[in-house]
Amino acid sequence: MIIAKSLNKIYKNGTLENHVLKDIDVEIQKGEFVAIIGKSGAGKSTLLYQLSLLDHPSSGEIIIDDVAIQKLSSTERTFFRLTNLGYVFQDYALLPELTAAENIMVPLLMQGYSRSKAHSNALKALMDVDLAGKDNSLPSQLSGGEKQRVAIARAIAHSPKILFADEPTANLDSKTSETVLDTFKKLHKDGQTIVMITHESDYAKKAQRIITIDDGKIVKRGKK
Amino acid sequence: MNSFRVGLFLAIRQIRRNNFWTTLLIVFIMTLTFLNLVFVTGILVGLVEGSSYAYRTQYSGDVLISDLPEKSFIQHSSTLLSMVSQFPEVEAYTSRYLAPAVIEANYRNLVRPSDVPDQVSAMITGIDPSHEDQVTRLSTLVIEGEYLNPTDEGYVLIGSDLLKQYSRGPGTGEGTLENVAVGDRVRILLGNFQKEVRVKGIVKSKIQEVSMRVYFVDSELRKLLGRNDYNVDEIALKLYPGQSPQKVVQALTNQEQDKNALIRDWEQSQGTFFTDIKTTFTMLGNSIGAVALAVAAITIFIVIFINAVTRKKFIGILKGIGISGAAIEISYVMQSFFYALVGSTIGTTILYGFLEPFFRKNPINFPFSDGILSAPWEGTVVRVLVLLLTTLVAGYLPARMIVKKNTLDSILGR
């Protein structure tokens, strides 16, 4: 469960201040599939970065599964991300010199999995995203949709508590986007908590709940 | 431990799937850097070592026994020679009679009292030709004419630095003889005696103790000197390979032969000049090597820095998905290590497989020595280690700089 209380994010540039998130309160329950939508510059990505521990809020509190994130050191935050969170980035973010399976194996090895266990988990994760047989392909040999599904496989291979997706369909055509979203739906059906950013309201409707953000404030929260 | 595993995992794949030509270029630079580290010092030290080696093989042998400063010959030489001939370490020995003399060339053409004689001072050396050849291979240094036979009388070998046509310029002696060639007659002025002899051969060496002497067969010089006690002035010992000269010196000293003669190993007999100049050249070489090392470090730093900067986004993503900074740093350090190791290995192969044997076969012709490439293994190992250590640091620093950046900034390319 994610609880964010009075979350503020202010970017400072000299004397100029840009107040991007303004007293955001949000709760996401375990097993929920939440889409955060909003127009460009509304603050949705900034909110995701705070919730997913990629950035530090200027003020406010984030609690994930009873862990007060502000109290964690930098190393503890990194370890928390490794063991509890999964990420799918807009532009796939696969390491180009690693094969699909190796990309998935890296965080598993970091968690202490043996080489063979990490490899078998990677193959299973690829199978879960319908990419069985692509384990030895380099990212350059995969299509955009396949790359994104490898990224999803990497994010879920260690069974994270929460899966964060930052506009996962932004670089994909509509057909491929549907495939990726179907993958998310399938994962959600299996009990995965997912927080997804999108600017496409049609895609947001695939989620269980939609949070709309505008000018750094939540303007609408509720069912799709 | 997990950081190390992941670092190694990433490094291996980045090296394996890196652009081949980029890898080749970096390895090439590291190879050149390594060679620069050992080559400059090696040539400088090799200059001195070449000279030192020639001194040992052409003159002093492994142990040189000479008369004490206050004596004019080695006392009880026969006993000493008999003793060294029994030493199991001694492969061969040679004894030499020495006497300062004046060599005169144009004495037949002097007509008027004002005519200047063509003279030069030199050390007359009486040798047993076969014994001398076993120790110093003097016969191989004869560049014109022939080597002496034990039965030769009235014949001499003359050192090239005593002859104008072979003279290496000023500073090589008090003067030279003009127009003296093999077959010519010269006169030896030895105290009150004088003797006319024929030049049988010319000996050329870059060791002045060899090239500024005139060689007689020992029996003839002994008669000239009236040395009927058979006491000699120099004894050079050649030991079997692997035998310790110091051990032989100690054995002779233990038998109190140091009371009759000055007993020194080849290094001591050269005095401190060679050691001092070798130390100086080593320092000079190391200074130049330090510059090469700095260049190598900067090269690796730039390579890793560019690599890390262009991959800043991926480093951010790795951190974002929970990979520790240490693992990422290790991956870059491993890559640096790989480049340095491969470069050093190739460099070492070139050094010992080609350069070192090449310069041993084809020494550089310096005026005072035949310069070889001195590359002792222990020195090379130290240089490899220094290069590895330097590149590790040079690889670590830029990786650290990039890893320290804010994760989100790296991911977003800010």
mmCIF file of C-alpha atoms in Angstrom, chain B residues 18 32 36 104 119 149 211 258 263 291 306-307 340:
data_model
loop_
_atom_site.group_PDB
_atom_site.id
_atom_site.type_symbol
_atom_site.label_atom_id
_atom_site.label_comp_id
_atom_site.label_asym_id
_atom_site.label_seq_id
_atom_site.Cartn_x
_atom_site.Cartn_y
_atom_site.Cartn_z
ATOM 1 C CA ASN B 18 31.716 -3.185 -27.551
ATOM 2 C CA LEU B 32 52.172 1.431 -26.683
ATOM 3 C CA ASN B 36 56.942 3.266 -23.622
ATOM 4 C CA GLU B 104 106.727 4.046 -31.603
ATOM 5 C CA GLN B 119 104.596 7.600 -30.237
ATOM 6 C CA ASN B 149 99.658 -18.255 -31.420
ATOM 7 C CA SER B 211 91.363 -1.435 -26.939
ATOM 8 C CA ASP B 258 93.558 -10.843 -0.301
ATOM 9 C CA ILE B 263 90.223 -9.707 -5.381
ATOM 10 C CA VAL B 291 54.991 10.841 -18.021
ATOM 11 C CA ILE B 306 33.298 9.409 -22.555
ATOM 12 C CA ASN B 307 31.941 5.889 -22.258
ATOM 13 C CA ALA B 340 45.401 -2.521 -19.231
#
